[in-house]
mmCIF file of C-alpha atoms and ligand atoms in Angstrom:
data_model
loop_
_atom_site.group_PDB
_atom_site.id
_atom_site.type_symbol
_atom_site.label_atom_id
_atom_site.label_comp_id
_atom_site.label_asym_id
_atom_site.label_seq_id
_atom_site.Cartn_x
_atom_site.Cartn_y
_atom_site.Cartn_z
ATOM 1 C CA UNK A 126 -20.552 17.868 -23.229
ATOM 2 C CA UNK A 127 -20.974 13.563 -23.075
ATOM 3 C CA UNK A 128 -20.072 12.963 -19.433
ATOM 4 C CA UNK A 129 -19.190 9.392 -19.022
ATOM 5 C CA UNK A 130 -17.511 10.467 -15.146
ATOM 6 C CA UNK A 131 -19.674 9.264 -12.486
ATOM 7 C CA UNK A 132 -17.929 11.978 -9.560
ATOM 8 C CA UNK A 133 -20.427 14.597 -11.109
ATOM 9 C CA UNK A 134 -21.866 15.249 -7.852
ATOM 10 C CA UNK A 135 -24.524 14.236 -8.799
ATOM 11 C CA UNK A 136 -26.514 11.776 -6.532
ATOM 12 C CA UNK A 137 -27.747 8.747 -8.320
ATOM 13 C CA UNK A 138 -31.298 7.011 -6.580
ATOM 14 C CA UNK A 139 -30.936 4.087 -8.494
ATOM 15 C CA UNK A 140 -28.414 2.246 -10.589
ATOM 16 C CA UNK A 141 -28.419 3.008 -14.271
ATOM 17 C CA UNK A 142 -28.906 -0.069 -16.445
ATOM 18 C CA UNK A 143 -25.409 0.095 -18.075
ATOM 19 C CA UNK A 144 -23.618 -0.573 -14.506
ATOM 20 C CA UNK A 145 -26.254 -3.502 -13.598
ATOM 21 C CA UNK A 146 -24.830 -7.019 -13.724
ATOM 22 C CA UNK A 147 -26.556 -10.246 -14.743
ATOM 23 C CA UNK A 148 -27.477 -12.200 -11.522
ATOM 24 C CA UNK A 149 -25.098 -14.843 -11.564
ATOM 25 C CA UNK A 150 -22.437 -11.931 -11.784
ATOM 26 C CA UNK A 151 -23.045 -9.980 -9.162
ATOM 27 C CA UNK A 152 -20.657 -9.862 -6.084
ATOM 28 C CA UNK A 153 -22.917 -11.814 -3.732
ATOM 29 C CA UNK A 154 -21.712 -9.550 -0.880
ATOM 30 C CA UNK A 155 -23.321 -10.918 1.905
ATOM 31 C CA UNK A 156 -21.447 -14.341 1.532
ATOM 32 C CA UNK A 157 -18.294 -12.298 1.574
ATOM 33 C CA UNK A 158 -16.073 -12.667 4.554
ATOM 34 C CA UNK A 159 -13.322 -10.729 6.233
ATOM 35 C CA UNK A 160 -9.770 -12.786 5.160
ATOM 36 C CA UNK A 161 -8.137 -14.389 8.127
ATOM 37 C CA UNK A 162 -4.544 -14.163 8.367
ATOM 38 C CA UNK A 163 -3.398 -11.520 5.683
ATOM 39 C CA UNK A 164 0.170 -11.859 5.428
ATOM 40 C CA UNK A 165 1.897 -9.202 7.285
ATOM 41 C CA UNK A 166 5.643 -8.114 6.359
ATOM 42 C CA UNK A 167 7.629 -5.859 8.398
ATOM 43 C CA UNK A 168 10.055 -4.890 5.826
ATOM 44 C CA UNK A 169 12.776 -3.276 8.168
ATOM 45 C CA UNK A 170 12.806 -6.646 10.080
ATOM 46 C CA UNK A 171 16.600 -7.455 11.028
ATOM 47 C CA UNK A 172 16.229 -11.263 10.332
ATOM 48 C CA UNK A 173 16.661 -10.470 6.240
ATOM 49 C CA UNK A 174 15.680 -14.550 5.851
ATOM 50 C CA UNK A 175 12.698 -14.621 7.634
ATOM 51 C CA UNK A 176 11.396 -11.130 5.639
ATOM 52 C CA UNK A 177 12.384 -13.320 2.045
ATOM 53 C CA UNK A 178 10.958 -16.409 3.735
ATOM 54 C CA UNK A 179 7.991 -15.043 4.696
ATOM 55 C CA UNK A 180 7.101 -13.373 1.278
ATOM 56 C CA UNK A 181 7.873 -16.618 -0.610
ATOM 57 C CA UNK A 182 5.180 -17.864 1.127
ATOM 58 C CA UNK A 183 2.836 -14.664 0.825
ATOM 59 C CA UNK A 184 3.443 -15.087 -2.872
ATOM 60 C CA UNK A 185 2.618 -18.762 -3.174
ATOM 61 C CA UNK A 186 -0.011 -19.166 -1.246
ATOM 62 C CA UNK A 187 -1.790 -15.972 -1.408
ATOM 63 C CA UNK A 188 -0.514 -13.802 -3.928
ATOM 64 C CA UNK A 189 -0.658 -10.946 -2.020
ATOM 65 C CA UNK A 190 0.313 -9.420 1.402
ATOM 66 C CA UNK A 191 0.388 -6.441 3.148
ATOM 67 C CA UNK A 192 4.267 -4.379 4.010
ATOM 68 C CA UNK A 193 4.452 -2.633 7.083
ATOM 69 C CA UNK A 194 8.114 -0.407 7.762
ATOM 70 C CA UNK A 195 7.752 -0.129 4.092
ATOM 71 C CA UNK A 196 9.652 3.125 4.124
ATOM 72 C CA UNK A 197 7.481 5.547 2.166
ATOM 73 C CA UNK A 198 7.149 8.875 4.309
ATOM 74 C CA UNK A 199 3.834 9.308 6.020
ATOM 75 C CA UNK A 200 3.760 12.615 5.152
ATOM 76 C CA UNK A 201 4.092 11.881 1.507
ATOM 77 C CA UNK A 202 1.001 9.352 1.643
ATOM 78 C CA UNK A 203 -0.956 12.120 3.353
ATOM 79 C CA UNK A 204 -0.132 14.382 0.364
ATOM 80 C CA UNK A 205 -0.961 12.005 -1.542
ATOM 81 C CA UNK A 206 -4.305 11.310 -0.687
ATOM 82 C CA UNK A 207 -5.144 15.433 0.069
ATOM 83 C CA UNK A 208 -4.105 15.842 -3.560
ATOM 84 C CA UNK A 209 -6.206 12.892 -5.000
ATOM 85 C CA UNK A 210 -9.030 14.099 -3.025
ATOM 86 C CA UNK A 211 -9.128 17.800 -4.284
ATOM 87 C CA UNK A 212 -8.468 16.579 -7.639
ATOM 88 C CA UNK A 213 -11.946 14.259 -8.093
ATOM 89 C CA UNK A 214 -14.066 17.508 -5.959
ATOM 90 C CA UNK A 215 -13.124 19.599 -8.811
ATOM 91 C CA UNK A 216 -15.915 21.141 -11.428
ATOM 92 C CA UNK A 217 -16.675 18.121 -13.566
ATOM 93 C CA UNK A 218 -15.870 20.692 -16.454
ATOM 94 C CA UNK A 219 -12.694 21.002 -15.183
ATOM 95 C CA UNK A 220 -12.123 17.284 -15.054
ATOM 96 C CA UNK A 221 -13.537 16.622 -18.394
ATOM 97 C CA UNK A 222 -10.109 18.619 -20.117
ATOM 98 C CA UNK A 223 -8.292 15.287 -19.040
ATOM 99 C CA UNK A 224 -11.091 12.970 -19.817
ATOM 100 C CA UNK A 225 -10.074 10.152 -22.093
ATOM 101 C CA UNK A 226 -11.216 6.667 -22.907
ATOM 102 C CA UNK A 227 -8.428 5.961 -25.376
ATOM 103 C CA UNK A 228 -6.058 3.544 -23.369
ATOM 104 C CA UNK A 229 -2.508 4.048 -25.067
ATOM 105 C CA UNK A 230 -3.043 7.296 -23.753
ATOM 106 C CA UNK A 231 -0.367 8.097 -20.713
ATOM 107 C CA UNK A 232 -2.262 10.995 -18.739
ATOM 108 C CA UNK A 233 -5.699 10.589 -18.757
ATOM 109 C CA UNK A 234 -8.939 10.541 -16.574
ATOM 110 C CA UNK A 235 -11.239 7.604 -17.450
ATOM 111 C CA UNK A 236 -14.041 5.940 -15.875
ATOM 112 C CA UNK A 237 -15.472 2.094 -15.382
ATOM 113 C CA UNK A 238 -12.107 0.194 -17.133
ATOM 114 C CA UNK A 239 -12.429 0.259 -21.101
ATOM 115 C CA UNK A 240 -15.242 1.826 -22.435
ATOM 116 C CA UNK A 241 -15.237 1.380 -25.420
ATOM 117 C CA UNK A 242 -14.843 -2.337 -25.523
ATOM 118 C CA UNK A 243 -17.059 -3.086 -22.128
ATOM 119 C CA UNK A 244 -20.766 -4.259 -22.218
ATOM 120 C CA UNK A 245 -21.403 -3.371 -18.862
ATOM 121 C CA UNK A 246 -19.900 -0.547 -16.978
ATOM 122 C CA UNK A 247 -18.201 -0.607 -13.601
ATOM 123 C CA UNK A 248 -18.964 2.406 -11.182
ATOM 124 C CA UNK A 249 -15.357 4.180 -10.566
ATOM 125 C CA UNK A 250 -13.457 7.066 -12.162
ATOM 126 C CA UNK A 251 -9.801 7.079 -12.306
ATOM 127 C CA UNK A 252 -6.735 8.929 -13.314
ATOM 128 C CA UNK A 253 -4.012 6.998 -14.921
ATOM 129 C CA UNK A 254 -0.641 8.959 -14.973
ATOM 130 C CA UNK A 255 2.370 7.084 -16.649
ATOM 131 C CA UNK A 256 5.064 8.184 -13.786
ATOM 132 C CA UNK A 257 8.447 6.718 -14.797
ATOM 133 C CA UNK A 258 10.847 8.672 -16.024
ATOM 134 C CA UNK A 259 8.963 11.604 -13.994
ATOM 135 C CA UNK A 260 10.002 14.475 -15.638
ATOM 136 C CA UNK A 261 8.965 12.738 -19.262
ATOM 137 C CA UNK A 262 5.325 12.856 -18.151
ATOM 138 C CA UNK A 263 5.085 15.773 -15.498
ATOM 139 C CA UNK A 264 4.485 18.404 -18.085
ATOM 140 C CA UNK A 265 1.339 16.529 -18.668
ATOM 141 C CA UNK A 266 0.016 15.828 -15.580
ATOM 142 C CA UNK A 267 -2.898 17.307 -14.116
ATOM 143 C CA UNK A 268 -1.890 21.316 -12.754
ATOM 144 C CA UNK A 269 -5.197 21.314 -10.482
ATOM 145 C CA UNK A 270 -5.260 21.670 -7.537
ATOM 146 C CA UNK A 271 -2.005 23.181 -7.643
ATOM 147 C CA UNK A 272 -0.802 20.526 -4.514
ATOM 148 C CA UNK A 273 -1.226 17.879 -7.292
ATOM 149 C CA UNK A 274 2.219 17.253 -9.311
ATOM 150 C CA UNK A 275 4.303 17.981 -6.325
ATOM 151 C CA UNK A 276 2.375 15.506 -3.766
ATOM 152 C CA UNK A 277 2.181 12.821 -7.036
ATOM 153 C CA UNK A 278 5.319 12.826 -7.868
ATOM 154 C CA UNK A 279 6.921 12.533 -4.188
ATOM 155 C CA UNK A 280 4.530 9.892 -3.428
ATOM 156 C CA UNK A 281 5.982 7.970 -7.190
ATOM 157 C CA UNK A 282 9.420 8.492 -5.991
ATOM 158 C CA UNK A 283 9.234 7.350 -2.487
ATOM 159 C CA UNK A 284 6.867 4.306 -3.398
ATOM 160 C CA UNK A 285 9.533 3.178 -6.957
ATOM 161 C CA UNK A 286 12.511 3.275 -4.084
ATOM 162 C CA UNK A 287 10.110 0.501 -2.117
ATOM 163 C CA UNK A 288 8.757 -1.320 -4.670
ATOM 164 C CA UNK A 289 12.507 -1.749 -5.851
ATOM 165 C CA UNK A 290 13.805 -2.788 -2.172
ATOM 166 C CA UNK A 291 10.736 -5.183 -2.766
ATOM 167 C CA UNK A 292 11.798 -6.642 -6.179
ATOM 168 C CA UNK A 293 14.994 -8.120 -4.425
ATOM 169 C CA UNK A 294 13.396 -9.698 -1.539
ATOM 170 C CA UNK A 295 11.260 -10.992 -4.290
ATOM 171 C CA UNK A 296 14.092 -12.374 -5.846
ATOM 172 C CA UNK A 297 15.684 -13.926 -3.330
ATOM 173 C CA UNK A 298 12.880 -15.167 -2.319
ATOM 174 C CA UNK A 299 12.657 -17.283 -5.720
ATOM 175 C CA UNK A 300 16.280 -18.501 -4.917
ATOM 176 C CA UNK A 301 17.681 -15.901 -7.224
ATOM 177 C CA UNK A 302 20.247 -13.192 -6.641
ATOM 178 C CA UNK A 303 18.746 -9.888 -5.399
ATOM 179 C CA UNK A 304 19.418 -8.121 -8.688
ATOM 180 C CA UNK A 305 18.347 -10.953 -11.501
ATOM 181 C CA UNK A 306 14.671 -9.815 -11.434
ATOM 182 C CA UNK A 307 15.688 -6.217 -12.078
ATOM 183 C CA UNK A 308 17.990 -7.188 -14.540
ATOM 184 C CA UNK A 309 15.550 -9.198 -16.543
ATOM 185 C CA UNK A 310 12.773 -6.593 -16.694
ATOM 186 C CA UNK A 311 14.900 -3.497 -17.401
ATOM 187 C CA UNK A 312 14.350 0.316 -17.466
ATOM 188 C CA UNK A 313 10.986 -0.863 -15.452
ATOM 189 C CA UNK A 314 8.366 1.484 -16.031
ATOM 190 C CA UNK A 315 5.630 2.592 -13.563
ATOM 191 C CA UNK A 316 1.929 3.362 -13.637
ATOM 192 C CA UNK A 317 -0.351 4.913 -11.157
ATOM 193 C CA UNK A 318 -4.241 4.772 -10.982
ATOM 194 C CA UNK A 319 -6.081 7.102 -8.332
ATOM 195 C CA UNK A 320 -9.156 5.148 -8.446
ATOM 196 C CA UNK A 321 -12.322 7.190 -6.936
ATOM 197 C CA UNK A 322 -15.596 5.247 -6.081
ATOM 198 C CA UNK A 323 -18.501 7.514 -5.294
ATOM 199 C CA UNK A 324 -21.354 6.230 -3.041
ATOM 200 C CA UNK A 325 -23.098 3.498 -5.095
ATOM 201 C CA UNK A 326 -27.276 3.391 -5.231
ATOM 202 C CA UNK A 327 -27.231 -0.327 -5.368
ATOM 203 C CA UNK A 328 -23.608 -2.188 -4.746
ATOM 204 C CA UNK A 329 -25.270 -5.668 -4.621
ATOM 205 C CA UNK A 330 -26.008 -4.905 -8.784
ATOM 206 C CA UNK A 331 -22.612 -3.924 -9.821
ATOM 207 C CA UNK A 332 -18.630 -3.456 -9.034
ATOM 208 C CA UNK A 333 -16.046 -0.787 -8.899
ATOM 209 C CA UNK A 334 -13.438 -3.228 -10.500
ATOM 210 C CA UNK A 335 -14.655 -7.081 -11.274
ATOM 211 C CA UNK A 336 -12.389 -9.618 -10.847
ATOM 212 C CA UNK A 337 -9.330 -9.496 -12.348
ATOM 213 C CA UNK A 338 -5.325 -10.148 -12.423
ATOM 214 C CA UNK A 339 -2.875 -6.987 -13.033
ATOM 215 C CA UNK A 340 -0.570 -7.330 -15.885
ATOM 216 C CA UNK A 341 2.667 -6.256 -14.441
ATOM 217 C CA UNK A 342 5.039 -7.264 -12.735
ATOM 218 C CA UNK A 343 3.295 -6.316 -8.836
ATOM 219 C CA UNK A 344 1.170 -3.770 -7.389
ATOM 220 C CA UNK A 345 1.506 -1.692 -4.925
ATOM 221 C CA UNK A 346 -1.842 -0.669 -3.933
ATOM 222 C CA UNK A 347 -2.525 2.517 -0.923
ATOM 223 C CA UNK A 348 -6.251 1.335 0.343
ATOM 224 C CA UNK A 349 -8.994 3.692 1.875
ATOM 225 C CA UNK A 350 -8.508 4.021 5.880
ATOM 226 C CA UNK A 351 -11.736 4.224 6.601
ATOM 227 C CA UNK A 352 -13.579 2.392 3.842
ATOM 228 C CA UNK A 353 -13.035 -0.937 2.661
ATOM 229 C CA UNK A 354 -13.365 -2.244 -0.646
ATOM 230 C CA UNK A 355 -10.854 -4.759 -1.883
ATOM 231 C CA UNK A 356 -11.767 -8.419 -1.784
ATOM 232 C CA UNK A 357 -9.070 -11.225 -3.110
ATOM 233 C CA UNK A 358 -10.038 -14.985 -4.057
ATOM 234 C CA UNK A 359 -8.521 -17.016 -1.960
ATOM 235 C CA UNK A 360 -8.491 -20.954 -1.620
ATOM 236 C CA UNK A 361 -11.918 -20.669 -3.809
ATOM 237 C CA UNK A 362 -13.281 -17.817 -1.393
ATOM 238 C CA UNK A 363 -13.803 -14.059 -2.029
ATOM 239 C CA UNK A 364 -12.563 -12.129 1.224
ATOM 240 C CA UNK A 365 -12.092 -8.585 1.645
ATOM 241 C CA UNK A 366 -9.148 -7.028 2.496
ATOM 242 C CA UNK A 367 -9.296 -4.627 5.712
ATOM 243 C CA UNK A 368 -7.570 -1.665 5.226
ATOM 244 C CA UNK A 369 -4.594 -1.343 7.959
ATOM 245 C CA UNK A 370 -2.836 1.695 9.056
ATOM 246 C CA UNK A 371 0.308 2.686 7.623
ATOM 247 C CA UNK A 372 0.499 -0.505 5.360
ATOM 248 C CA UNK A 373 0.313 -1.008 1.491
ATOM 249 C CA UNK A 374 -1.345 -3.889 -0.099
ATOM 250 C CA UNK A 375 0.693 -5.700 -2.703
ATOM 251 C CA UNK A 376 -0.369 -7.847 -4.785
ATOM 252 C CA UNK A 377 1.757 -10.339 -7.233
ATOM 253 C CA UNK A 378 0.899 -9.530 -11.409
ATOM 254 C CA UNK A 379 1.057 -11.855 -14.223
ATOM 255 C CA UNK A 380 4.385 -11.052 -14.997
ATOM 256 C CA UNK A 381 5.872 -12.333 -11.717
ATOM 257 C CA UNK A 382 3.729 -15.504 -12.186
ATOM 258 C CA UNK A 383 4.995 -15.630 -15.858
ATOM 259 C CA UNK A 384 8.955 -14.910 -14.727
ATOM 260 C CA UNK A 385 8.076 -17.743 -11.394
ATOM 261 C CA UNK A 386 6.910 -20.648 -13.960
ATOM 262 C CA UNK A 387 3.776 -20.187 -12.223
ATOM 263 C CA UNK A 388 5.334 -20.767 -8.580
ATOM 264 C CA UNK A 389 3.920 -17.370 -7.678
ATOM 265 C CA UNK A 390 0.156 -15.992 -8.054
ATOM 266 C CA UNK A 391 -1.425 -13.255 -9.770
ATOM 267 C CA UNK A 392 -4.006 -13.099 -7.487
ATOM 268 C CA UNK A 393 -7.783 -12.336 -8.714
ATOM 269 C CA UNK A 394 -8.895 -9.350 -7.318
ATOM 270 C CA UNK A 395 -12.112 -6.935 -7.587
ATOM 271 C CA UNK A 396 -13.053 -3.603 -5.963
ATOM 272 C CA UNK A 397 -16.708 -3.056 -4.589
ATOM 273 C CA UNK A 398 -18.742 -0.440 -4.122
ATOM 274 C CA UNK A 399 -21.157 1.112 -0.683
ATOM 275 C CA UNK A 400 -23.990 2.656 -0.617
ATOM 276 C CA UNK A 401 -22.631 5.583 1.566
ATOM 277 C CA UNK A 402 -19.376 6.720 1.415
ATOM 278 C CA UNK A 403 -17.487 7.535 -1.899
ATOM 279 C CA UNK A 404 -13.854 5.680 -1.741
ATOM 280 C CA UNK A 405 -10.423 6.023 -3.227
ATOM 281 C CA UNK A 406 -7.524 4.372 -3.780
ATOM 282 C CA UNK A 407 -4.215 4.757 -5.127
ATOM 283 C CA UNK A 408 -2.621 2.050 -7.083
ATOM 284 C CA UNK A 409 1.080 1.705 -8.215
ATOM 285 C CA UNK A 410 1.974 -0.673 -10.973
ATOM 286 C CA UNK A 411 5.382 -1.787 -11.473
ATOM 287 C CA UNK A 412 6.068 -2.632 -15.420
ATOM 288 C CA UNK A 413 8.642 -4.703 -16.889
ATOM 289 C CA UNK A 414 10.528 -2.429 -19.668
ATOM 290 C CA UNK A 415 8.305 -2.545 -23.074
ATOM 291 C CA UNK A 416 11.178 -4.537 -24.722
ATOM 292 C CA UNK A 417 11.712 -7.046 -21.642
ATOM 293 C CA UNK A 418 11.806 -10.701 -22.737
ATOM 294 C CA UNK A 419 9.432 -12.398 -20.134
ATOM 295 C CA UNK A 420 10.945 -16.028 -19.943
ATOM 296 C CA UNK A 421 10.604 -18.054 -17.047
ATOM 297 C CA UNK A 422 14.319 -18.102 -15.221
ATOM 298 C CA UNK A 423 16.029 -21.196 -15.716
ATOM 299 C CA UNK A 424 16.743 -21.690 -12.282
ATOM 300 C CA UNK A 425 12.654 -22.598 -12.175
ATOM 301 C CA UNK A 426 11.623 -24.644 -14.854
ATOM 302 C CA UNK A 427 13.903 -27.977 -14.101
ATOM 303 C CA UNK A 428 12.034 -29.654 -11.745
ATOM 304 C CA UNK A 429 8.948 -31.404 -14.000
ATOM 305 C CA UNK A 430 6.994 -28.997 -14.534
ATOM 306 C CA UNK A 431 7.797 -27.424 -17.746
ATOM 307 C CA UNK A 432 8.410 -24.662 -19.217
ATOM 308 C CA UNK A 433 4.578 -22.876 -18.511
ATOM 309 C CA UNK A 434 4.044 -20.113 -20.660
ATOM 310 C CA UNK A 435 5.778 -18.958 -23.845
ATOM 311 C CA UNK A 436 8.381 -16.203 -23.708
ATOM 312 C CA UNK A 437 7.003 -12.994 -24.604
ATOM 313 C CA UNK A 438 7.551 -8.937 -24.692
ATOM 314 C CA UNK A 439 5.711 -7.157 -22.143
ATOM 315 C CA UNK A 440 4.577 -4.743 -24.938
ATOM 316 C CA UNK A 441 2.843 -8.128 -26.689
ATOM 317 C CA UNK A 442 1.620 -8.773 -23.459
ATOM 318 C CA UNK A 443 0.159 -5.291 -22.537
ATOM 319 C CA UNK A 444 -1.351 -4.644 -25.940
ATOM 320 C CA UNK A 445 -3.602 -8.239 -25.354
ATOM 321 C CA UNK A 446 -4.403 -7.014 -21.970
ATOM 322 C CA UNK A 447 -5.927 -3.761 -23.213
ATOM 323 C CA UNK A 448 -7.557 -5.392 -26.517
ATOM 324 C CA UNK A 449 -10.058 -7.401 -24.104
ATOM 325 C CA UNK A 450 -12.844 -7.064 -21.127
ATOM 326 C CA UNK A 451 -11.297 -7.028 -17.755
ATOM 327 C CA UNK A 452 -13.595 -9.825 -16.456
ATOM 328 C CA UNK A 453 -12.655 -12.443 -18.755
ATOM 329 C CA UNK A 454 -10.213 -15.493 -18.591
ATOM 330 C CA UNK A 455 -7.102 -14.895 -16.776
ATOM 331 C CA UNK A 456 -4.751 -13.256 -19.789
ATOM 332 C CA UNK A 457 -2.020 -15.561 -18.810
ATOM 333 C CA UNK A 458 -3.652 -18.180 -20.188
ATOM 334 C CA UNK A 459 -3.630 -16.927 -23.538
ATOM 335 C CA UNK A 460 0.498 -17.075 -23.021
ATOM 336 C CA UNK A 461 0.212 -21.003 -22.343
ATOM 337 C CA UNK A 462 2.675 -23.455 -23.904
HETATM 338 C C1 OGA B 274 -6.526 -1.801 -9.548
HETATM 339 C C2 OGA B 274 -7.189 -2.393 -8.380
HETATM 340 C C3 OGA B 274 -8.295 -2.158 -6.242
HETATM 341 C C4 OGA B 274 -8.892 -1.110 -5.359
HETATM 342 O O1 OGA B 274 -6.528 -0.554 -9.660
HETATM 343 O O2 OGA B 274 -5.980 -2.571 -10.371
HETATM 344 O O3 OGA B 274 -7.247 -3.589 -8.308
HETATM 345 O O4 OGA B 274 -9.123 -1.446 -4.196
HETATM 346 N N1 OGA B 274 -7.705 -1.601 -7.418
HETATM 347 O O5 OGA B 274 -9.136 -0.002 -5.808
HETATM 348 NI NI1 NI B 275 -5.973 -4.553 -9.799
#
């Protein structure tokens, strides 16, 4: 059997040459600081303007913030992670039946990001599950540890109804009516990826995820408690992102920035890895529909700046995503006018 997984159990004493970044690519982690100010939104605030006001300016300024009151059971979360946790401690044999490295597939445990394409290799495993509509994939998903499809798909449920109550703050918050964003993107799909980081021999050498934008419309991403990991560029600076109880992290994709006219920021991001203690996370991706035109809303492109990027299908946009290394130029750019 090739195992490509890096949750063997194995323990690693040094780094393996394929994971081991050129110097001037390496994460430079000691210049990394914590970032000040994270935008905090309490989304069951009773002043509805302030809440849209406030993630305007999360979105602009930072591309990301974190939702507190967000709605999603903590029971569900717990489940969740329980589930997620059992599922990477199982027999790597056992793990291998789902193995995969063929992106179009939609159930499918990979490792690093795409390995077939990559040079060098990024030290996390992950599960990808297409989620939306649930009971089209369920069949597929992964039956062990038996907690599995029930905690996954109550967590998917409970985080689409937020990520929706989201979208029309979003929209609003762009000047729009609540439902225009939802209208333009369609039957919106939605991905998950239970990213698992083991201990890393030497996380100054490599990354879990290097930098890079997500191509949908936002994230919705569930962070470690107790081990941090995320950093986000801002104003020039990498920062990482300290997990806080009870909150999700969500960060603004290229579509959103595409749909804005560039008003709003698909933030660079990257994951990193410790020396000590393995690390998970669960990330939710909201997706336009595969036929959704992505055009920048009228409303936004009359005041000089131009019409940004070209109109495109998110299928067009997804299939140039996948077709290139995740640590390149920002895939937006390849949409420019
Ligand atoms: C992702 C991602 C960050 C993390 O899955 O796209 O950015 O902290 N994850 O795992
Ligand atoms: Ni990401």
């Amino acid at each position: 059997m090739d195992v490509k997984l890096i949750s063997t159990g194995i323990q690693y004493s040094s780094l393996p040459e394929s994971y081991k970044r050129p110097e001037s690519e390496r994460p430079k982690l000691s210049e990394v600081e914590d970032c000040e100010n994270v935008p905090i939104i309490d989304l069951d605030c009773e002043n509805r303007s302030l809440v849209v006001q406030q993630i305007g300016e999360a979105c602009r300024d930072y591309g990301f913030f974190q939702v507190i009151n967000h709605g999603v059971e903590k029971e569900a979360v717990e489940k969740m992670v329980e589930a997620a946790k059992e599922f990477f401690s199982l027999p790597v044999e056992e793990k291998m039946k789902l193995y995969s490295d063929e992106p179009s597939k939609k159930v499918r445990l990979s490792t690093s990001f795409n390995v077939k394409k990559e040079k060098v290799h990024n030290w996390r495993d992950y599960l990808r599950l297409h989620c939306f509509p649930l009971d089209q994939y369920l069949p597929q998903w992964p039956s062990n540890p038996p907690s599995f499809r029930d905690a996954a798909s109550t967590y998917c449920m409970e985080v689409r109804k937020f990520g929706l109550r989201l979208e029309e703050a979003i929209s609003e918050s762009l000047g729009l009516q609540k439902a225009h964003i939802e209208t333009v993107l369609g039957q919106q799909g939605q991905h998950m990826a239970v990213n698992f980081y083991p201990p890393c021999p030497q996380p100054e050498l490599t990354y879990g995820l290097p930098a890079h934008t997500d191509p949908n419309t936002f994230t919705i991403l569930l962070q470690d408690l107790h081990v941090s990991g995320l950093q986000v560029l801002h104003n020039g600076k990498w920062c990482t992102v300290k997990p806080l109880p009870d909150a999700f992290v969500v960060n603004i994709g290229d579509q959103l920035q595409a749909l804005s006219n560039g008003r709003y920021r698909s933030v660079w991001h990257r994951a990193i890895v410790n020396a000590e203690k393995p690390r998970m996370s669960v990330a939710s991706f909201l997706c336009p529909a595969d036929d959704a035109l992505i055009s920048p809303l009228e409303e936004l492109t009359g005041d000089g700046i131009g019409v940004v990027y070209r109109d495109f299908t998110y299928a067009e946009y997804y299939k140039k995503f996948w077709s290139r290394n995740l640590d390149q130029e920002h895939c937006l750019e390849l949409f420019k006018n």
